[in-house]
Amino acid sequence: MVFLSVYQNFFSKPYLTIIGVVKMSDGLGRQSVELIDALKDEVSIGFVQTSRPSYKDVPASIKRIIKNSYRPLGHVIVFEECIWSPEKEHYKLLRTPRDDRQIRLAYTMFESSEIPKEWVSILNHYFDAAVVPDNYFVKVYQNSGVTIPIFVLPLGLNLQPLLKEETKVNPHFPIVFGNFGACDIRKNQKLLVEAFYEAFGDTPEVILKINSRYAQEDTAKEIQEYIKKKGIHNVEFTQNCWNNEEYLEAFKTIDCLVAISKGEGFSIQPREAMALGIPCIVSDNTAQHTICRTGLVKTVKASLKEPAMRRWGTILKEPVQYGDEYNCSKEAVVEAFLDVYHNYDTYLAKGEAARQWVRRYDFSEMKPYYLALVKPQEVTLSTKNKITPKGICTNSKELYDKYQRILKKGKG
């Protein structure tokens, strides 16, 4: 009996396989860990690593699942990694195009108006459905040529450590604006610094803190040179990879999060700030439309269309365009800074409502939807593709039939 138990835990075919990367300091790197944590008591789970994992802040129970590389691919596969880049073709871990013995789900997004043509081909031939974190991406993927069903499922987050904190009630002095995103052209930190300086000059009464866990070298250099050229002393620009505790403490030092990216897919940090009751300034574009429509943040109009150029980190010497992204004017960002600064109490008063709104993204609320996607209680043919707390509706007879077969076969 002991041998059988060991076999089932380490070598048998799991119901669900998650393919992804493990790095808790990164948005993409957290997804697999938090999904395993949410579903590990509901279905048997195997994990396939796409790169060397970082185990910092990964719970021991999750670490055991991640380290077990002996289990075959499961009945259902959730792909939580970039399926293709010029350097890495992660989709090849699937080994074959679509397989009648598996349901393959790609949890995917791209922060512009068009996805790579390579993604389109891979999704249509290797996966049964695409799952995107925001309604914005449905049309983007369809217009790019994706023909498989597309479901909307917001990114589940572990917001509990933030929600357990007291709601923010007072600003610091001096007041502190903050940005903790990766430093690259899309994230727009250069414009952020320029607008901050135009709004406040070098006054010690206002501070801007920018920390990036990762920075494009040329973008970081531009920011540093601008700060030096202007003789700015109230902007802190650092590059640190924090653990969970340090990350939370950093949030508690700021009074307003500023996220004026030209395009977003998950928009995690504004949601984390809202979970603490911290006011936010957010660019109104791509997946951030959802946050901006709440009326709980200061929105910045982002209608300046620009080519969405991607270098895939430092892989390509020349960037490639994938549709468009949407920038803010410096004047609009300056206005947002000044509005929040002069009317801070008004924005701070929205903190409790922001916390209540953002709870829906915590895995305690999202778990039924993720479970319904991988192991639905009911599957319904419909005119739409939709996930409910109990199951899915799909307009694909092929996907409907496959779920029926897999659910009979899989034991969970």
CSV table of C-alpha atoms in Angstrom, one decimal:
chain,number,residue,atom,x,y,z
A,1,MET,CA,0.0,0.0,0.0
A,2,VAL,CA,2.9,2.4,0.8
A,3,PHE,CA,4.4,1.6,-2.6
A,4,LEU,CA,1.1,2.3,-4.4
A,5,SER,CA,0.7,5.6,-2.6
A,6,VAL,CA,4.3,6.7,-3.6
A,7,TYR,CA,3.6,5.6,-7.2
A,8,GLN,CA,0.4,7.6,-7.4
A,9,ASN,CA,2.0,10.7,-5.9
A,10,PHE,CA,5.2,10.6,-8.0
A,11,PHE,CA,4.8,8.6,-11.2
A,12,SER,CA,1.1,8.2,-12.1
A,13,LYS,CA,-0.7,10.4,-14.7
A,14,PRO,CA,-2.2,13.4,-13.0
A,15,TYR,CA,-5.6,14.8,-13.8
A,16,LEU,CA,-4.1,18.3,-14.4
A,17,THR,CA,-0.7,19.4,-15.7
A,18,ILE,CA,0.5,23.0,-15.3
A,19,ILE,CA,3.3,24.1,-17.6
A,20,GLY,CA,5.0,27.3,-16.5
A,21,VAL,CA,7.8,29.2,-14.8
A,22,VAL,CA,8.3,29.6,-11.1
A,23,LYS,CA,9.5,33.0,-9.8
A,24,MET,CA,7.4,34.7,-7.1
A,25,SER,CA,8.9,38.2,-7.7
A,26,ASP,CA,7.5,38.1,-11.3
A,27,GLY,CA,3.9,38.4,-12.3
A,28,LEU,CA,4.1,35.5,-14.8
A,29,GLY,CA,6.3,33.5,-12.4
A,30,ARG,CA,3.7,33.6,-9.7
A,31,GLN,CA,0.8,32.3,-11.8
A,32,SER,CA,1.7,28.6,-11.7
A,33,VAL,CA,2.5,28.6,-8.0
A,34,GLU,CA,-0.8,30.3,-7.0
A,35,LEU,CA,-2.8,28.1,-9.3
A,36,ILE,CA,-1.3,25.0,-7.9
A,37,ASP,CA,-2.0,26.3,-4.4
A,38,ALA,CA,-5.6,26.9,-5.3
A,39,LEU,CA,-6.4,23.6,-6.9
A,40,LYS,CA,-4.0,21.1,-5.2
A,41,ASP,CA,-6.8,19.8,-2.8
A,42,GLU,CA,-9.3,19.4,-5.7
A,43,VAL,CA,-7.4,17.5,-8.4
A,44,SER,CA,-4.1,15.7,-8.8
A,45,ILE,CA,-1.5,18.1,-10.3
A,46,GLY,CA,1.7,17.6,-12.2
A,47,PHE,CA,4.1,20.4,-13.2
A,48,VAL,CA,6.4,20.9,-16.1
A,49,GLN,CA,9.1,23.6,-15.8
A,50,THR,CA,9.9,25.8,-18.7
A,51,SER,CA,13.1,27.2,-17.0
A,52,ARG,CA,15.1,26.8,-13.8
A,53,PRO,CA,12.7,27.6,-11.0
A,54,SER,CA,13.4,30.1,-8.2
A,55,TYR,CA,12.0,28.7,-4.9
A,56,LYS,CA,12.2,31.9,-2.9
A,57,ASP,CA,8.8,32.4,-1.1
A,58,VAL,CA,7.4,29.1,-2.7
A,59,PRO,CA,5.5,27.1,0.0
A,60,ALA,CA,6.9,23.7,0.8
A,61,SER,CA,3.8,21.8,-0.2
A,62,ILE,CA,3.9,23.5,-3.7
A,63,LYS,CA,7.7,23.0,-3.9
A,64,ARG,CA,7.2,19.2,-3.7
A,65,ILE,CA,4.8,19.3,-6.7
A,66,ILE,CA,7.1,21.5,-8.8
A,67,LYS,CA,10.1,19.3,-8.1
A,68,ASN,CA,8.5,16.1,-9.2
A,69,SER,CA,9.4,15.8,-12.9
A,70,TYR,CA,8.5,12.1,-13.3
A,71,ARG,CA,4.7,12.4,-14.0
A,72,PRO,CA,3.4,12.2,-17.5
A,73,LEU,CA,1.2,15.0,-19.0
A,74,GLY,CA,-2.3,15.0,-17.5
A,75,HIS,CA,-5.8,14.7,-19.0
A,76,VAL,CA,-6.0,18.6,-18.8
A,77,ILE,CA,-3.1,20.9,-19.5
A,78,VAL,CA,-3.0,24.6,-18.5
A,79,PHE,CA,-0.1,26.4,-20.2
A,80,GLU,CA,0.9,29.3,-18.0
A,81,GLU,CA,4.0,30.4,-19.9
A,82,CYS,CA,4.7,32.4,-23.1
A,83,ILE,CA,4.0,29.8,-25.8
A,84,TRP,CA,6.6,31.1,-28.2
A,85,SER,CA,9.4,33.7,-28.4
A,86,PRO,CA,12.3,34.0,-30.9
A,87,GLU,CA,14.5,32.3,-28.4
A,88,LYS,CA,12.2,29.8,-26.7
A,89,GLU,CA,9.5,27.6,-28.3
A,90,HIS,CA,7.9,26.4,-25.1
A,91,TYR,CA,4.9,25.0,-26.9
A,92,LYS,CA,7.1,22.1,-28.1
A,93,LEU,CA,6.8,20.7,-24.5
A,94,LEU,CA,3.4,19.5,-25.7
A,95,ARG,CA,5.3,17.3,-28.2
A,96,THR,CA,2.4,17.0,-30.7
A,97,PRO,CA,-0.4,19.1,-32.2
A,98,ARG,CA,-3.8,18.8,-30.6
A,99,ASP,CA,-4.4,15.4,-28.9
A,100,ASP,CA,-7.8,13.7,-28.5
A,101,ARG,CA,-6.6,12.4,-25.2
A,102,GLN,CA,-6.0,15.9,-23.7
A,103,ILE,CA,-7.7,19.2,-23.2
A,104,ARG,CA,-5.1,21.9,-23.7
A,105,LEU,CA,-5.8,25.4,-22.4
A,106,ALA,CA,-3.4,28.3,-23.1
A,107,TYR,CA,-3.7,31.1,-20.4
A,108,THR,CA,-2.4,33.9,-22.5
A,109,MET,CA,-2.2,37.6,-23.2
A,110,PHE,CA,-0.2,40.1,-25.2
A,111,GLU,CA,0.0,43.8,-24.2
A,112,SER,CA,-0.9,45.4,-27.6
A,113,SER,CA,-3.6,45.3,-30.3
A,114,GLU,CA,-2.1,42.3,-32.2
A,115,ILE,CA,-0.5,39.0,-31.2
A,116,PRO,CA,2.5,37.4,-33.0
A,117,LYS,CA,1.5,35.4,-36.1
A,118,GLU,CA,3.5,32.5,-34.5
A,119,TRP,CA,1.2,32.6,-31.5
A,120,VAL,CA,-1.9,32.4,-33.8
A,121,SER,CA,-0.6,29.3,-35.6
A,122,ILE,CA,0.4,27.6,-32.4
A,123,LEU,CA,-2.9,28.3,-30.6
A,124,ASN,CA,-4.9,27.1,-33.6
A,125,HIS,CA,-3.0,23.9,-34.0
A,126,TYR,CA,-1.7,22.9,-30.5
A,127,PHE,CA,-4.5,24.1,-28.2
A,128,ASP,CA,-8.2,23.5,-27.7
A,129,ALA,CA,-8.9,26.9,-26.2
A,130,ALA,CA,-7.3,30.2,-25.3
A,131,VAL,CA,-8.0,31.7,-21.9
A,132,VAL,CA,-7.4,35.4,-21.6
A,133,PRO,CA,-7.4,37.6,-18.4
A,134,ASP,CA,-9.6,40.4,-19.7
A,135,ASN,CA,-12.4,41.0,-22.2
A,136,TYR,CA,-10.1,43.4,-24.1
A,137,PHE,CA,-8.1,40.4,-25.5
A,138,VAL,CA,-11.0,38.5,-27.1
A,139,LYS,CA,-11.2,40.9,-30.1
A,140,VAL,CA,-7.4,41.2,-30.2
A,141,TYR,CA,-7.0,37.4,-30.6
A,142,GLN,CA,-9.9,37.0,-33.0
A,143,ASN,CA,-8.7,39.9,-35.2
A,144,SER,CA,-5.2,38.4,-35.2
A,145,GLY,CA,-6.6,35.1,-36.6
A,146,VAL,CA,-7.3,32.8,-33.6
A,147,THR,CA,-10.1,30.5,-34.4
A,148,ILE,CA,-10.3,28.2,-31.3
A,149,PRO,CA,-12.7,29.2,-28.5
A,150,ILE,CA,-11.6,32.1,-26.3
A,151,PHE,CA,-12.6,32.3,-22.6
A,152,VAL,CA,-12.2,35.2,-20.3
A,153,LEU,CA,-10.8,34.3,-16.8
A,154,PRO,CA,-9.3,37.1,-14.7
A,155,LEU,CA,-5.9,36.3,-13.2
A,156,GLY,CA,-6.4,34.9,-9.8
A,157,LEU,CA,-4.1,36.5,-7.2
A,158,ASN,CA,-3.1,35.8,-3.6
A,159,LEU,CA,-4.3,39.1,-2.1
A,160,GLN,CA,-4.8,37.8,1.4
A,161,PRO,CA,-1.5,39.2,2.8
A,162,LEU,CA,-2.6,42.7,1.6
A,163,LEU,CA,-6.2,42.4,2.6
A,164,LYS,CA,-5.2,41.5,6.1
A,165,GLU,CA,-3.4,44.8,6.5
A,166,GLU,CA,-5.3,47.8,7.8
A,167,THR,CA,-6.8,50.1,5.1
A,168,LYS,CA,-4.6,53.1,4.5
A,169,VAL,CA,-5.9,56.1,6.4
A,170,ASN,CA,-3.1,58.7,6.4
A,171,PRO,CA,-0.5,60.0,3.9
A,172,HIS,CA,3.1,60.2,4.6
A,173,PHE,CA,5.0,63.5,4.8
A,174,PRO,CA,6.4,64.1,2.3
A,175,ILE,CA,3.8,62.4,0.2
A,176,VAL,CA,5.2,59.5,-1.8
A,177,PHE,CA,4.2,58.4,-5.3
A,178,GLY,CA,5.5,54.9,-6.3
A,179,ASN,CA,6.0,52.6,-9.3
A,180,PHE,CA,7.3,49.0,-8.9
A,181,GLY,CA,7.0,47.7,-12.5
A,182,ALA,CA,9.8,46.2,-14.7
A,183,CYS,CA,11.7,49.1,-16.3
A,184,ASP,CA,11.1,49.0,-20.0
A,185,ILE,CA,9.8,51.3,-22.7
A,186,ARG,CA,6.2,49.9,-22.5
A,187,LYS,CA,6.0,50.5,-18.7
A,188,ASN,CA,6.7,54.2,-19.4
A,189,GLN,CA,8.9,55.1,-16.4
A,190,LYS,CA,10.8,57.7,-18.4
A,191,LEU,CA,7.6,59.7,-19.1
A,192,LEU,CA,6.7,59.1,-15.4
A,193,VAL,CA,9.9,60.8,-14.2
A,194,GLU,CA,9.5,63.7,-16.7
A,195,ALA,CA,5.9,64.4,-15.8
A,196,PHE,CA,6.7,64.2,-12.0
A,197,TYR,CA,9.5,66.7,-12.4
A,198,GLU,CA,7.3,69.0,-14.5
A,199,ALA,CA,4.6,68.8,-11.8
A,200,PHE,CA,6.6,69.2,-8.7
A,201,GLY,CA,10.2,70.2,-9.6
A,202,ASP,CA,12.8,69.2,-7.1
A,203,THR,CA,10.7,70.1,-4.0
A,204,PRO,CA,11.4,67.9,-1.0
A,205,GLU,CA,7.7,67.9,-0.1
A,206,VAL,CA,6.9,65.2,-2.8
A,207,ILE,CA,8.9,62.0,-3.5
A,208,LEU,CA,8.7,59.5,-6.4
A,209,LYS,CA,10.0,56.0,-5.7
A,210,ILE,CA,10.7,53.7,-8.7
A,211,ASN,CA,12.0,50.2,-8.1
A,212,SER,CA,12.4,47.6,-10.9
A,213,ARG,CA,13.1,43.9,-10.4
A,214,TYR,CA,14.3,43.9,-14.0
A,215,ALA,CA,15.4,46.8,-16.3
A,216,GLN,CA,16.2,47.2,-19.9
A,217,GLU,CA,19.7,48.6,-19.8
A,218,ASP,CA,19.1,51.5,-22.3
A,219,THR,CA,15.8,52.5,-20.7
A,220,ALA,CA,17.3,52.5,-17.2
A,221,LYS,CA,20.3,54.5,-18.5
A,222,GLU,CA,18.0,57.2,-20.0
A,223,ILE,CA,16.2,57.6,-16.7
A,224,GLN,CA,19.3,57.8,-14.7
A,225,GLU,CA,20.9,60.4,-17.1
A,226,TYR,CA,17.7,62.5,-17.0
A,227,ILE,CA,17.7,62.5,-13.2
A,228,LYS,CA,21.4,63.5,-13.2
A,229,LYS,CA,21.0,66.2,-15.9
A,230,LYS,CA,18.1,67.9,-14.1
A,231,GLY,CA,19.7,67.6,-10.7
A,232,ILE,CA,16.7,65.8,-9.3
A,233,HIS,CA,16.9,64.8,-5.6
A,234,ASN,CA,13.3,63.7,-5.0
A,235,VAL,CA,13.2,60.8,-7.3
A,236,GLU,CA,14.6,57.4,-6.1
A,237,PHE,CA,15.4,55.0,-8.9
A,238,THR,CA,16.5,51.5,-7.7
A,239,GLN,CA,16.7,48.0,-9.1
A,240,ASN,CA,16.0,45.4,-6.4
A,241,CYS,CA,14.4,42.0,-6.6
A,242,TRP,CA,12.3,41.9,-3.3
A,243,ASN,CA,10.9,38.9,-1.5
A,244,ASN,CA,7.2,38.9,-0.5
A,245,GLU,CA,7.8,40.6,2.8
A,246,GLU,CA,10.0,43.4,1.3
A,247,TYR,CA,7.5,43.9,-1.5
A,248,LEU,CA,4.6,44.4,1.0
A,249,GLU,CA,6.7,46.8,3.1
A,250,ALA,CA,7.6,48.8,0.0
A,251,PHE,CA,3.9,49.3,-0.8
A,252,LYS,CA,3.3,50.6,2.8
A,253,THR,CA,5.9,53.4,2.2
A,254,ILE,CA,3.9,54.9,-0.7
A,255,ASP,CA,0.8,57.0,-0.8
A,256,CYS,CA,-0.2,56.6,-4.5
A,257,LEU,CA,0.8,53.9,-7.1
A,258,VAL,CA,1.3,55.3,-10.6
A,259,ALA,CA,0.9,52.8,-13.5
A,260,ILE,CA,1.0,54.6,-16.8
A,261,SER,CA,2.0,51.7,-19.0
A,262,LYS,CA,1.3,51.8,-22.8
A,263,GLY,CA,-0.3,48.4,-22.6
A,264,GLU,CA,-1.1,45.9,-19.9
A,265,GLY,CA,-2.3,42.3,-19.7
A,266,PHE,CA,-2.7,41.5,-16.0
A,267,SER,CA,-2.3,44.9,-14.3
A,268,ILE,CA,-1.4,43.2,-11.0
A,269,GLN,CA,0.2,46.1,-9.1
A,270,PRO,CA,-2.8,48.5,-9.3
A,271,ARG,CA,-4.9,45.7,-7.9
A,272,GLU,CA,-2.4,45.1,-5.1
A,273,ALA,CA,-2.4,48.8,-4.3
A,274,MET,CA,-6.2,48.8,-4.2
A,275,ALA,CA,-6.2,45.8,-1.8
A,276,LEU,CA,-4.2,48.0,0.6
A,277,GLY,CA,-6.5,51.0,0.0
A,278,ILE,CA,-3.7,53.0,-1.7
A,279,PRO,CA,-4.9,55.5,-4.3
A,280,CYS,CA,-3.8,54.8,-7.9
A,281,ILE,CA,-3.1,56.7,-11.1
A,282,VAL,CA,-3.7,54.4,-14.0
A,283,SER,CA,-3.5,54.7,-17.8
A,284,ASP,CA,-6.8,54.0,-19.5
A,285,ASN,CA,-5.8,51.4,-22.1
A,286,THR,CA,-5.9,47.7,-23.0
A,287,ALA,CA,-6.7,45.5,-20.0
A,288,GLN,CA,-6.5,48.5,-17.6
A,289,HIS,CA,-9.9,49.7,-19.0
A,290,THR,CA,-11.5,47.4,-16.4
A,291,ILE,CA,-9.8,49.1,-13.5
A,292,CYS,CA,-10.5,52.6,-14.9
A,293,ARG,CA,-14.2,51.9,-15.3
A,294,THR,CA,-14.6,51.4,-11.6
A,295,GLY,CA,-14.3,55.1,-10.8
A,296,LEU,CA,-12.0,54.1,-7.9
A,297,VAL,CA,-8.7,55.3,-9.4
A,298,LYS,CA,-7.4,58.4,-11.1
A,299,THR,CA,-7.5,57.6,-14.8
A,300,VAL,CA,-5.1,59.1,-17.4
A,301,LYS,CA,-6.4,59.2,-21.0
A,302,ALA,CA,-4.1,57.0,-23.2
A,303,SER,CA,-5.2,57.6,-26.8
A,304,LEU,CA,-1.9,58.3,-28.4
A,305,LYS,CA,-1.5,55.3,-30.8
A,306,GLU,CA,2.1,54.1,-31.2
A,307,PRO,CA,3.6,51.1,-32.9
A,308,ALA,CA,4.0,48.3,-30.3
A,309,MET,CA,7.7,47.4,-30.8
A,310,ARG,CA,9.0,44.3,-29.0
A,311,ARG,CA,12.6,43.2,-28.7
A,312,TRP,CA,11.7,40.2,-26.5
A,313,GLY,CA,14.1,41.3,-23.8
A,314,THR,CA,17.5,41.6,-25.4
A,315,ILE,CA,17.0,38.8,-27.9
A,316,LEU,CA,16.5,40.8,-31.1
A,317,LYS,CA,18.8,43.5,-32.3
A,318,GLU,CA,15.9,45.2,-34.2
A,319,PRO,CA,12.5,45.3,-32.6
A,320,VAL,CA,9.4,43.8,-34.3
A,321,GLN,CA,6.0,45.6,-34.5
A,322,TYR,CA,2.9,43.8,-33.1
A,323,GLY,CA,0.0,46.1,-33.7
A,324,ASP,CA,-0.3,49.2,-31.6
A,325,GLU,CA,-0.1,50.4,-28.0
A,326,TYR,CA,-1.5,53.5,-26.4
A,327,ASN,CA,0.4,56.3,-24.7
A,328,CYS,CA,-0.5,59.2,-22.5
A,329,SER,CA,0.5,62.8,-23.1
A,330,LYS,CA,2.9,64.3,-20.6
A,331,GLU,CA,0.4,67.0,-19.8
A,332,ALA,CA,-2.2,64.4,-18.9
A,333,VAL,CA,0.2,62.7,-16.5
A,334,VAL,CA,1.2,66.0,-14.9
A,335,GLU,CA,-2.5,66.8,-14.4
A,336,ALA,CA,-3.1,63.4,-12.7
A,337,PHE,CA,-0.1,64.0,-10.4
A,338,LEU,CA,-1.4,67.4,-9.4
A,339,ASP,CA,-5.0,66.3,-9.0
A,340,VAL,CA,-4.1,63.4,-6.6
A,341,TYR,CA,-1.7,65.6,-4.7
A,342,HIS,CA,-4.1,68.5,-4.2
A,343,ASN,CA,-7.2,66.3,-3.6
A,344,TYR,CA,-5.5,63.4,-1.8
A,345,ASP,CA,-8.2,63.0,0.9
A,346,THR,CA,-10.8,62.5,-1.9
A,347,TYR,CA,-8.9,59.6,-3.4
A,348,LEU,CA,-7.9,58.1,-0.1
A,349,ALA,CA,-11.6,58.0,0.9
A,350,LYS,CA,-12.2,55.5,-1.9
A,351,GLY,CA,-9.8,53.1,-0.3
A,352,GLU,CA,-12.4,50.9,1.4
A,353,ALA,CA,-14.5,50.7,-1.7
A,354,ALA,CA,-11.4,49.8,-3.8
A,355,ARG,CA,-10.6,47.0,-1.3
A,356,GLN,CA,-14.1,45.6,-1.6
A,357,TRP,CA,-14.0,45.7,-5.4
A,358,VAL,CA,-10.6,44.0,-5.8
A,359,ARG,CA,-11.5,41.1,-3.5
A,360,ARG,CA,-13.1,39.4,-6.5
A,361,TYR,CA,-9.6,38.7,-7.9
A,362,ASP,CA,-8.4,36.9,-4.8
A,363,PHE,CA,-8.1,33.2,-5.3
A,364,SER,CA,-10.6,32.6,-2.6
A,365,GLU,CA,-13.2,34.2,-5.0
A,366,MET,CA,-11.6,33.0,-8.3
A,367,LYS,CA,-11.0,29.3,-7.3
A,368,PRO,CA,-14.5,28.1,-8.4
A,369,TYR,CA,-14.0,29.5,-11.9
A,370,TYR,CA,-10.5,28.0,-12.3
A,371,LEU,CA,-11.8,24.6,-11.1
A,372,ALA,CA,-14.8,24.9,-13.4
A,373,LEU,CA,-12.4,25.4,-16.3
A,374,VAL,CA,-10.3,22.3,-15.7
A,375,LYS,CA,-12.9,20.1,-14.2
A,376,PRO,CA,-16.4,21.4,-14.8
A,377,GLN,CA,-19.5,20.0,-13.2
A,378,GLU,CA,-21.4,20.9,-16.3
A,379,VAL,CA,-20.5,21.6,-20.0
A,380,THR,CA,-23.1,23.3,-22.1
A,381,LEU,CA,-23.3,24.0,-25.8
A,382,SER,CA,-24.1,27.7,-26.3
A,383,THR,CA,-23.6,30.7,-28.6
A,384,LYS,CA,-20.8,32.0,-26.3
A,385,ASN,CA,-17.7,30.8,-24.6
A,386,LYS,CA,-18.1,31.5,-20.9
A,387,ILE,CA,-16.9,30.1,-17.5
A,388,THR,CA,-19.4,29.9,-14.7
A,389,PRO,CA,-18.8,28.8,-11.1
A,390,LYS,CA,-20.0,25.4,-12.0
A,391,GLY,CA,-18.8,24.8,-15.5
A,392,ILE,CA,-18.3,26.2,-19.0
A,393,CYS,CA,-20.5,27.2,-21.9
A,394,THR,CA,-18.9,26.8,-25.4
A,395,ASN,CA,-19.9,27.4,-29.0
A,396,SER,CA,-17.5,24.6,-30.1
A,397,LYS,CA,-19.0,21.1,-30.5
A,398,GLU,CA,-15.5,19.7,-30.8
A,399,LEU,CA,-14.5,21.2,-27.4
A,400,TYR,CA,-17.8,20.1,-25.9
A,401,ASP,CA,-17.3,16.5,-27.0
A,402,LYS,CA,-13.7,16.5,-25.8
A,403,TYR,CA,-14.7,17.7,-22.3
A,404,GLN,CA,-17.3,14.9,-22.1
A,405,ARG,CA,-14.7,12.3,-23.0
A,406,ILE,CA,-12.0,13.6,-20.7
A,407,LEU,CA,-14.4,14.0,-17.7
A,408,LYS,CA,-15.4,10.4,-18.0
A,409,LYS,CA,-11.7,9.3,-18.2
A,410,GLY,CA,-10.1,11.5,-15.6
A,411,LYS,CA,-10.4,10.5,-12.0
A,412,GLY,CA,-9.0,13.7,-10.5
